Coordinates of C-alpha atoms and ligand atoms in Angstrom, one line a residue:
M10 CA -9.3 -29.1 -73.9
E11 CA -6.2 -30.6 -72.2
K12 CA -6.2 -34.3 -71.3
I13 CA -3.9 -36.9 -69.9
I14 CA -3.9 -40.0 -72.0
V15 CA -2.8 -43.2 -70.3
R16 CA -2.2 -46.6 -71.8
G17 CA -2.2 -49.2 -69.0
G18 CA 0.1 -52.1 -68.4
R19 CA 3.5 -50.8 -67.6
R20 CA 5.3 -51.5 -64.3
L21 CA 7.0 -48.4 -62.9
S22 CA 10.6 -48.3 -61.9
G23 CA 13.3 -45.7 -61.1
T24 CA 13.4 -42.6 -58.8
V25 CA 11.0 -39.7 -58.5
K26 CA 11.6 -36.5 -56.5
V27 CA 9.0 -35.0 -54.3
E28 CA 8.3 -31.2 -54.4
G29 CA 7.8 -28.8 -51.5
A30 CA 4.3 -29.3 -49.8
K31 CA 1.4 -27.3 -51.3
N32 CA -0.3 -27.3 -47.9
A33 CA 2.7 -25.9 -46.1
V34 CA 3.7 -23.3 -48.6
L35 CA 0.2 -21.6 -48.8
P36 CA 0.0 -20.8 -45.1
V37 CA 3.7 -19.9 -44.9
I38 CA 3.3 -17.3 -47.9
A39 CA 0.2 -16.0 -46.0
A40 CA 2.3 -15.6 -42.9
T41 CA 4.9 -13.5 -44.7
L42 CA 2.3 -10.7 -44.5
L43 CA 3.0 -10.5 -40.7
A44 CA 6.5 -9.1 -41.4
S45 CA 6.5 -5.2 -41.3
D46 CA 10.2 -5.2 -41.6
G47 CA 12.6 -7.2 -44.0
K48 CA 12.0 -9.6 -46.8
S49 CA 10.9 -13.3 -46.4
I50 CA 12.7 -15.7 -48.6
I51 CA 10.9 -19.1 -49.0
H52 CA 12.7 -22.0 -50.7
D53 CA 11.5 -25.3 -52.3
V54 CA 8.3 -23.8 -53.5
P55 CA 6.5 -25.9 -56.0
T56 CA 5.3 -24.3 -59.3
L57 CA 1.6 -25.0 -58.7
S58 CA -1.4 -22.8 -59.8
D59 CA -2.3 -22.5 -56.1
V60 CA 1.1 -20.9 -55.4
Y61 CA 0.5 -18.4 -58.3
T62 CA -2.9 -17.6 -56.9
I63 CA -1.7 -16.9 -53.3
N64 CA 1.2 -14.8 -54.8
E65 CA -1.5 -12.7 -56.7
V66 CA -3.6 -12.4 -53.5
L67 CA -0.5 -11.0 -51.7
R68 CA 0.4 -8.6 -54.6
N69 CA -3.1 -7.2 -54.5
L70 CA -2.6 -6.4 -50.8
N71 CA 0.4 -4.1 -51.7
T72 CA 3.3 -6.4 -51.2
E73 CA 6.2 -7.1 -53.6
V74 CA 6.3 -10.9 -54.5
A75 CA 8.8 -12.6 -56.8
F76 CA 8.8 -16.2 -57.7
H77 CA 11.9 -17.7 -59.5
D78 CA 13.7 -21.1 -59.3
N79 CA 11.4 -22.5 -56.7
T80 CA 11.9 -19.5 -54.4
V81 CA 9.4 -17.0 -53.4
T82 CA 10.5 -13.6 -52.0
V83 CA 7.9 -11.4 -50.3
D84 CA 8.4 -7.8 -49.2
A85 CA 5.3 -6.8 -47.0
S86 CA 7.0 -3.9 -45.4
K87 CA 4.6 -1.2 -47.0
E88 CA 1.3 -0.5 -45.5
L89 CA -1.1 -3.4 -46.4
L90 CA -4.5 -3.2 -48.1
D91 CA -7.0 -5.5 -46.4
E92 CA -9.2 -7.2 -48.9
A93 CA -9.0 -10.6 -50.7
P94 CA -11.6 -10.6 -53.5
F95 CA -13.8 -13.4 -54.7
E96 CA -11.9 -14.0 -57.9
Y97 CA -9.0 -15.5 -55.8
V98 CA -11.0 -17.1 -53.0
R99 CA -13.1 -18.9 -55.7
K100 CA -10.1 -20.3 -57.3
M101 CA -8.5 -21.4 -54.1
R102 CA -10.1 -21.6 -50.6
A103 CA -6.8 -21.3 -49.0
S104 CA -7.0 -17.6 -49.8
V105 CA -8.8 -17.3 -46.5
L106 CA -5.5 -17.9 -44.8
V107 CA -4.5 -14.3 -45.3
M108 CA -7.3 -13.3 -42.9
G109 CA -5.4 -13.9 -39.6
S110 CA -2.2 -12.2 -40.7
L111 CA -4.2 -9.2 -42.1
L112 CA -6.2 -8.8 -39.0
A113 CA -3.2 -8.9 -36.8
R114 CA -1.3 -6.5 -38.8
N115 CA -4.0 -4.0 -40.0
G116 CA -6.6 -4.5 -37.3
R117 CA -9.0 -5.2 -40.3
A118 CA -9.5 -8.0 -42.9
R119 CA -12.1 -8.4 -45.5
V120 CA -12.2 -11.7 -47.3
A121 CA -14.7 -13.0 -49.9
L122 CA -16.8 -15.9 -48.4
P123 CA -15.4 -19.1 -49.8
G124 CA -18.7 -21.0 -50.4
G125 CA -19.0 -24.7 -51.0
C126 CA -16.7 -26.8 -53.2
A127 CA -16.5 -30.3 -54.6
I128 CA -15.5 -32.0 -51.5
G129 CA -17.9 -30.4 -49.0
S130 CA -19.5 -27.2 -47.6
R131 CA -16.2 -26.3 -45.8
P132 CA -17.4 -23.6 -43.4
I133 CA -14.9 -21.3 -41.6
D134 CA -16.8 -20.8 -38.3
Q135 CA -13.9 -22.2 -36.2
H136 CA -11.5 -19.6 -37.7
L137 CA -13.9 -16.8 -36.9
K138 CA -14.6 -18.1 -33.4
G139 CA -10.9 -17.7 -32.8
F140 CA -10.7 -14.2 -34.1
E141 CA -13.8 -13.2 -32.0
A142 CA -12.2 -14.7 -28.9
M143 CA -9.2 -12.4 -29.5
G144 CA -11.6 -9.3 -29.5
A145 CA -12.4 -9.0 -33.2
K146 CA -15.8 -8.1 -34.4
V147 CA -16.9 -10.4 -37.3
K148 CA -19.6 -9.4 -39.8
V149 CA -20.8 -11.4 -42.7
G150 CA -22.6 -9.7 -45.6
N151 CA -22.6 -9.0 -49.3
G152 CA -20.5 -12.1 -49.9
F153 CA -17.7 -11.0 -47.6
I154 CA -16.5 -11.7 -44.1
E155 CA -15.2 -8.7 -42.4
A156 CA -13.2 -8.8 -39.1
Q157 CA -12.1 -5.7 -37.3
V158 CA -10.5 -5.0 -33.9
D159 CA -9.8 -1.7 -32.1
G160 CA -6.1 -1.6 -31.3
R161 CA -4.3 -5.0 -31.0
L162 CA -5.9 -8.4 -30.8
K163 CA -5.9 -9.8 -27.3
G164 CA -4.4 -13.2 -26.3
A165 CA -7.2 -15.7 -25.5
R166 CA -8.1 -19.3 -24.7
V167 CA -9.7 -21.0 -27.7
Y168 CA -11.0 -24.5 -28.0
L169 CA -11.5 -25.8 -31.6
D170 CA -14.6 -28.1 -31.9
F171 CA -12.7 -30.0 -34.6
P172 CA -8.9 -30.0 -35.2
S173 CA -9.2 -27.9 -38.3
V174 CA -6.0 -27.4 -40.2
G175 CA -7.0 -24.0 -41.6
A176 CA -8.5 -22.7 -38.4
T177 CA -5.3 -23.7 -36.4
E178 CA -3.2 -21.8 -39.0
N179 CA -5.3 -18.7 -39.2
I180 CA -5.7 -18.3 -35.4
M181 CA -2.0 -19.1 -34.8
M182 CA -0.9 -16.4 -37.3
A183 CA -3.3 -13.9 -35.8
A184 CA -2.1 -14.7 -32.2
T185 CA 1.6 -14.0 -33.1
L186 CA 1.1 -10.2 -32.9
A187 CA -1.7 -10.2 -30.2
E188 CA -1.3 -8.5 -26.8
G189 CA -0.8 -11.4 -24.3
T190 CA -0.8 -15.2 -24.6
T191 CA -3.1 -17.4 -26.6
I192 CA -3.8 -21.0 -25.7
L193 CA -5.3 -22.8 -28.6
E194 CA -6.7 -26.2 -27.7
N195 CA -7.7 -29.3 -29.8
V196 CA -5.6 -28.0 -32.7
A197 CA -4.5 -29.9 -35.8
K198 CA -1.2 -31.7 -35.6
E199 CA -0.4 -32.0 -39.3
P200 CA 3.4 -31.6 -40.3
E201 CA 2.3 -28.5 -42.2
I202 CA 1.3 -26.9 -38.8
V203 CA 4.8 -27.6 -37.5
D204 CA 6.3 -26.1 -40.6
L205 CA 4.3 -22.9 -40.3
A206 CA 5.2 -22.6 -36.6
N207 CA 8.8 -23.0 -37.4
F208 CA 8.6 -20.2 -40.0
L209 CA 6.7 -17.9 -37.6
N210 CA 9.3 -18.5 -34.9
K211 CA 12.0 -17.6 -37.4
M212 CA 10.2 -14.3 -38.0
G213 CA 10.4 -13.7 -34.2
A214 CA 7.1 -15.1 -33.0
K215 CA 6.9 -17.2 -29.8
V216 CA 4.9 -20.3 -30.8
K217 CA 5.2 -23.5 -28.7
G218 CA 3.5 -26.9 -29.0
A219 CA 3.2 -27.4 -32.7
G220 CA 2.6 -31.0 -33.5
T221 CA 0.7 -31.5 -30.2
G222 CA -3.0 -30.9 -29.4
T223 CA -2.3 -27.6 -27.7
L224 CA -0.5 -24.4 -28.9
K225 CA 0.8 -21.6 -26.8
I226 CA 1.4 -18.4 -28.5
E227 CA 3.0 -15.4 -26.8
G228 CA 2.2 -12.3 -28.7
V229 CA 5.0 -10.0 -29.8
K230 CA 5.0 -6.4 -31.1
K231 CA 6.6 -6.9 -34.4
L232 CA 7.7 -9.7 -36.8
Y233 CA 10.5 -9.6 -39.3
G234 CA 11.0 -11.3 -42.7
A235 CA 12.8 -14.7 -42.5
E236 CA 14.2 -17.4 -44.7
H237 CA 12.7 -20.9 -44.8
A238 CA 12.7 -24.1 -46.8
I239 CA 9.3 -25.8 -47.1
I240 CA 8.9 -29.5 -46.0
P241 CA 8.4 -32.1 -48.7
D242 CA 4.9 -32.9 -49.9
R243 CA 3.7 -36.0 -48.1
I244 CA 0.6 -36.2 -50.2
E245 CA 2.6 -36.1 -53.5
A246 CA 5.0 -38.6 -52.0
G247 CA 2.0 -40.9 -51.0
T248 CA 0.6 -40.5 -54.6
F249 CA 3.8 -41.8 -56.2
M250 CA 4.1 -44.5 -53.6
T251 CA 0.6 -45.6 -54.7
A252 CA 1.7 -45.4 -58.4
A253 CA 4.6 -47.8 -57.6
A254 CA 2.4 -50.2 -55.7
I255 CA -0.6 -50.3 -58.2
T256 CA 1.7 -51.3 -61.1
G257 CA 3.7 -53.9 -59.1
G258 CA 6.7 -51.7 -59.6
N259 CA 9.9 -50.6 -57.7
V260 CA 10.2 -47.0 -57.1
L261 CA 12.4 -44.8 -54.9
V262 CA 10.3 -41.8 -53.7
R263 CA 13.1 -39.3 -53.0
G264 CA 12.2 -36.8 -50.2
A265 CA 9.4 -38.9 -48.7
V266 CA 9.6 -38.4 -44.9
P267 CA 8.6 -41.6 -43.1
E268 CA 7.5 -39.8 -39.9
H269 CA 4.9 -37.8 -42.0
L270 CA 3.6 -41.0 -43.7
T271 CA 3.2 -43.4 -40.8
S272 CA -0.6 -44.2 -41.4
L273 CA -0.1 -44.6 -45.1
I274 CA 2.9 -46.8 -44.6
A275 CA 1.1 -49.0 -42.1
K276 CA -1.9 -49.5 -44.5
M277 CA 0.2 -50.2 -47.5
E278 CA 2.2 -52.8 -45.6
E279 CA -1.1 -54.4 -44.5
M280 CA -1.8 -54.7 -48.2
G281 CA 1.4 -56.6 -48.8
I282 CA 3.4 -53.7 -50.2
S283 CA 7.1 -53.5 -49.3
I284 CA 8.3 -50.2 -48.0
K285 CA 11.9 -49.6 -47.1
E286 CA 13.6 -46.6 -45.8
E287 CA 16.6 -45.5 -47.8
E288 CA 18.9 -42.7 -47.1
D289 CA 17.1 -40.1 -49.1
G290 CA 13.5 -41.5 -49.3
L291 CA 11.3 -44.6 -49.4
R292 CA 11.5 -47.5 -51.7
V293 CA 8.2 -49.0 -52.6
I294 CA 7.8 -52.4 -54.2
G295 CA 4.4 -53.6 -55.3
P296 CA 3.4 -57.2 -54.8
E297 CA 1.8 -59.5 -57.4
R298 CA -1.3 -59.6 -55.3
L299 CA -2.7 -56.8 -53.1
K300 CA -4.7 -57.6 -50.0
A301 CA -7.9 -55.9 -49.2
V302 CA -8.0 -53.5 -46.1
D303 CA -10.3 -51.0 -44.4
I304 CA -9.4 -47.4 -44.0
K305 CA -10.9 -44.5 -42.2
T306 CA -9.8 -40.9 -42.9
M307 CA -8.9 -38.9 -39.7
P308 CA -7.0 -35.7 -38.7
H309 CA -3.3 -36.3 -38.5
P310 CA -1.8 -38.7 -37.4
G311 CA -4.8 -40.6 -38.7
F312 CA -5.1 -41.6 -42.4
P313 CA -5.1 -38.3 -44.5
T314 CA -8.3 -37.5 -46.5
D315 CA -6.0 -36.1 -49.2
M316 CA -4.8 -39.8 -49.9
Q317 CA -8.3 -41.2 -49.9
S318 CA -9.0 -41.3 -53.6
Q319 CA -5.6 -42.5 -54.6
M320 CA -5.9 -45.3 -52.0
M321 CA -9.3 -46.2 -53.4
A322 CA -7.7 -46.7 -56.8
L323 CA -5.2 -49.0 -55.3
L324 CA -7.9 -51.0 -53.3
L325 CA -9.9 -51.5 -56.6
R326 CA -7.1 -53.8 -57.5
A327 CA -6.9 -55.6 -54.1
Q328 CA -8.3 -59.2 -53.6
G329 CA -11.5 -59.2 -51.5
T330 CA -13.6 -56.6 -49.9
S331 CA -12.3 -53.3 -48.7
M332 CA -14.1 -50.3 -47.2
I333 CA -13.0 -46.7 -47.0
T334 CA -14.8 -44.3 -44.6
E335 CA -14.5 -40.7 -45.0
T336 CA -14.9 -38.7 -41.7
V337 CA -13.2 -35.4 -42.5
F338 CA -15.2 -34.1 -45.4
E339 CA -18.9 -34.9 -45.9
N340 CA -18.9 -35.1 -49.8
R341 CA -15.5 -36.5 -50.9
F342 CA -16.7 -39.4 -53.0
M343 CA -17.4 -37.6 -56.4
H344 CA -14.6 -39.7 -58.0
V345 CA -16.6 -42.8 -57.3
E346 CA -18.8 -42.4 -60.4
E347 CA -15.7 -41.8 -62.5
F348 CA -14.1 -45.1 -61.2
R349 CA -17.4 -46.8 -62.1
R350 CA -17.0 -45.6 -65.8
M351 CA -13.7 -47.5 -65.7
N352 CA -15.7 -50.7 -64.7
A353 CA -14.9 -50.5 -60.9
N354 CA -16.9 -52.7 -58.6
I355 CA -17.6 -50.1 -56.0
K356 CA -20.6 -48.7 -54.1
I357 CA -21.3 -45.9 -51.7
E358 CA -23.1 -46.6 -48.4
G359 CA -23.4 -43.4 -46.4
R360 CA -20.0 -42.1 -45.5
S361 CA -18.3 -45.3 -46.7
V362 CA -17.3 -46.9 -50.0
I363 CA -17.2 -50.6 -50.4
M364 CA -15.1 -52.3 -53.0
N365 CA -15.2 -55.9 -54.1
G366 CA -11.9 -56.5 -55.8
P367 CA -10.0 -56.9 -57.9
S368 CA -12.1 -55.0 -60.4
D369 CA -11.4 -55.6 -64.1
L370 CA -10.6 -52.0 -64.9
Q371 CA -11.1 -50.7 -68.4
G372 CA -9.9 -47.5 -69.9
A373 CA -12.5 -44.8 -70.4
E374 CA -12.9 -41.0 -70.7
V375 CA -13.1 -39.6 -67.1
A376 CA -13.3 -36.1 -65.5
A377 CA -11.3 -35.1 -62.5
T378 CA -13.6 -33.8 -59.7
D379 CA -10.8 -32.5 -57.4
L380 CA -7.0 -32.5 -57.4
R381 CA -6.5 -35.8 -55.7
A382 CA -9.3 -37.5 -57.8
A383 CA -7.3 -36.2 -60.8
A384 CA -4.2 -38.0 -59.7
A385 CA -6.2 -41.2 -58.6
L386 CA -7.9 -41.5 -62.1
V387 CA -4.4 -41.3 -63.8
L388 CA -3.2 -44.0 -61.4
T389 CA -6.2 -46.2 -62.3
G390 CA -5.5 -45.7 -65.9
L391 CA -2.0 -47.2 -65.3
V392 CA -3.5 -50.6 -64.7
A393 CA -6.7 -50.3 -66.9
D394 CA -7.1 -52.3 -70.0
G395 CA -6.9 -49.9 -73.0
I396 CA -6.8 -46.1 -73.0
T397 CA -7.9 -43.8 -70.3
R398 CA -8.4 -40.0 -70.9
V399 CA -8.5 -37.8 -67.9
T400 CA -10.0 -34.3 -68.3
E401 CA -10.5 -31.2 -66.0
L402 CA -6.8 -31.0 -65.4
K403 CA -7.1 -27.5 -63.8
H404 CA -7.6 -29.5 -60.6
L405 CA -4.5 -31.5 -61.1
D406 CA -2.4 -28.4 -61.6
R407 CA -3.4 -27.0 -58.2
G408 CA -1.5 -29.8 -56.5
Y409 CA 1.0 -31.7 -58.8
V410 CA 3.9 -30.4 -60.7
N411 CA 4.5 -32.2 -64.0
F412 CA 2.6 -35.3 -62.9
H413 CA 2.4 -36.9 -66.3
G414 CA 6.1 -36.2 -66.9
K415 CA 7.2 -37.7 -63.6
L416 CA 5.2 -40.8 -64.3
A417 CA 6.5 -41.1 -67.9
A418 CA 10.1 -40.9 -66.4
L419 CA 9.2 -44.0 -64.3
G420 CA 8.2 -45.8 -67.5
A421 CA 4.5 -45.1 -67.6
D422 CA 2.9 -44.7 -71.1
V423 CA 1.2 -41.3 -70.4
E424 CA 1.1 -38.0 -72.2
R425 CA -0.7 -34.7 -71.8
V426 CA -2.2 -33.3 -74.9
K427 CA -4.4 -30.5 -76.1
E428 CA -7.4 -32.0 -78.0
E429 CA -10.1 -30.3 -79.9
D430 CA -13.5 -30.2 -78.2
H431 CA -15.7 -32.4 -80.4
T432 CA -18.8 -32.2 -78.3
E433 CA -22.1 -31.7 -80.2
E434 CA -22.7 -28.3 -78.4
N435 CA -19.2 -27.1 -79.4
E436 CA -19.6 -28.2 -83.0
T437 CA -22.9 -26.3 -83.3
I438 CA -21.2 -23.2 -81.9
V439 CA -18.3 -23.6 -84.3
A440 CA -20.8 -24.3 -87.3
D441 CA -22.8 -21.1 -86.3
L442 CA -19.6 -19.0 -86.2
N443 CA -18.6 -20.2 -89.6
A444 CA -22.0 -19.7 -91.2
Ligands
LIG12 C1 -4.6 -25.8 -48.0 C2 -4.7 -26.9 -47.1 O1 -3.9 -27.1 -46.2 N1 -5.7 -27.8 -47.3 C3 -5.8 -29.0 -46.4 C4 -6.6 -28.5 -45.2 O2 -7.9 -28.0 -45.6 P1 -8.7 -27.2 -44.5 O3 -7.9 -26.3 -43.7 O4 -9.8 -26.5 -45.3 O5 -9.4 -28.3 -43.7 P2 -9.9 -28.3 -42.3 O6 -9.1 -29.2 -41.4 O7 -10.2 -26.9 -41.8 O8 -11.3 -29.0 -42.5 C5 -11.6 -30.3 -42.0 C6 -13.2 -30.4 -41.7 O9 -13.5 -29.4 -40.8 C7 -14.7 -28.6 -41.2 N2 -14.5 -27.3 -40.8 C8 -13.3 -26.6 -40.9 C9 -13.1 -25.3 -40.4 C10 -14.2 -24.7 -39.8 O10 -14.1 -23.5 -39.4 N3 -15.3 -25.3 -39.7 C11 -15.6 -26.6 -40.0 O11 -16.6 -27.2 -40.0 C12 -14.5 -28.7 -42.8 O12 -15.7 -28.4 -43.4 C13 -14.0 -30.1 -43.0 O13 -15.1 -31.0 -42.9 O14 -6.8 -29.7 -44.4 C14 -7.6 -30.7 -45.0 C15 -7.8 -31.7 -44.0 O15 -6.7 -32.4 -43.7 C16 -7.0 -31.2 -46.3 O16 -7.8 -32.1 -46.9 C17 -6.7 -30.0 -47.2 O17 -5.8 -30.4 -48.2
LIG13 C1 -8.4 -30.6 -50.6 C2 -7.1 -30.2 -50.8 O1 -6.7 -29.0 -50.9 P1 -7.4 -27.6 -50.6 O2 -7.8 -27.5 -49.1 O3 -6.5 -26.6 -51.0 O4 -8.7 -27.6 -51.5 C3 -6.0 -31.2 -51.1 O5 -4.8 -30.8 -51.1 O6 -6.2 -32.4 -51.3

């Protein structure tokens, strides 16, 4: 079993470089399916397991995909197949993002139902509502969602009940090749939405309003391969900003875009952390004492749910009572039990978590419950007394490239090792095999 082993007590210093954004690159790769002519070339692609998964999904749809030197090249000019099987959707829910492109290009898409996951039930009803409004017939059965349209999709007016990131992206992609204009209201405003719209427009699409609450998409007949560089990952940037702050360190996070991080910067400054804009990033200097604050996760430009667990790690070290309220996902507190194993003074009350700090954190063996929890547990280990071992690293690898290596380069005592599994059950199996 692979583990990250952290010995707490070091202040971080130096420079760390942010990768391209996972949550931007996945929809952009899904969008390359829309190009029936020419190759798409995507730069600044991080080497994450999620990227390998979406590339596999595309290859299975009869495209040619290459991935070298942080560049993905996709040739989707041949006739596409239209099914994304469960083996991929199970690994990565963002596989459903191929549905809009496939439906627009082929008039049919069949994608395995994603099911629940560690952070909530995550339905896709808003995606489907958009496809239906554009004339598709949607059927759910045998573990699959099937959407089909006779001829082209038709432009429509769609109002999202919640500004879902995935629904905004999927419907936006579908609408690019629809007949007529689509008006999409109450949409997500995340920077990743803007990045996708920019890529689609380079392909020949006519998308207006990205970054605002309303999108206007004039359908076109055909889209072409295009070249694009992915925006920096604001969540990876925020994670390293937290690492600097929690250790009382001084770190330049290269590639961090201040406009993408306003809510995080505001909250960190309230905690007494110094954040300065430099030419190529943000310098973060942690204070001796962190102040307690309250946080509520919200769609962008509110505080991002994907920074919730890392911020929780930081608030465990703050003086006084802090509260975090999670409004985006109904079940994103699985990491709280793991923090408790590290002696955190923390309790859950409904959709909020209350912390009385600073907790006297102690190293322990803990298991990552999702990708951000994985990072947050490592961050907690940086300031815990003794040794912390973090397991279930498959989650971490979905969202962070060489996380332990980047922390070690900043001076952390952290390593990633393969350890034998000494659980009783495993030893019995091994003994039986040897008998
Ligand atoms: C690959 C990617 O970009 N993932 C991000 C994306 O996920 P994702 O696109 O899945 O997140 P959404 O914004 O769609 O989901 C937000 C909330 O809306 C609900 N919902 C969503 C769609 C729908 O049809 N019906 C519905 O009820 C979800 O269950 C959830 O409670 O945005 C989330 C919210 O910022 C981030 O945490 C994820 O990191
Ligand atoms: C929840 C996340 O991602 P996904 O939607 O891919 O599960 C995340 O990036 O924190």
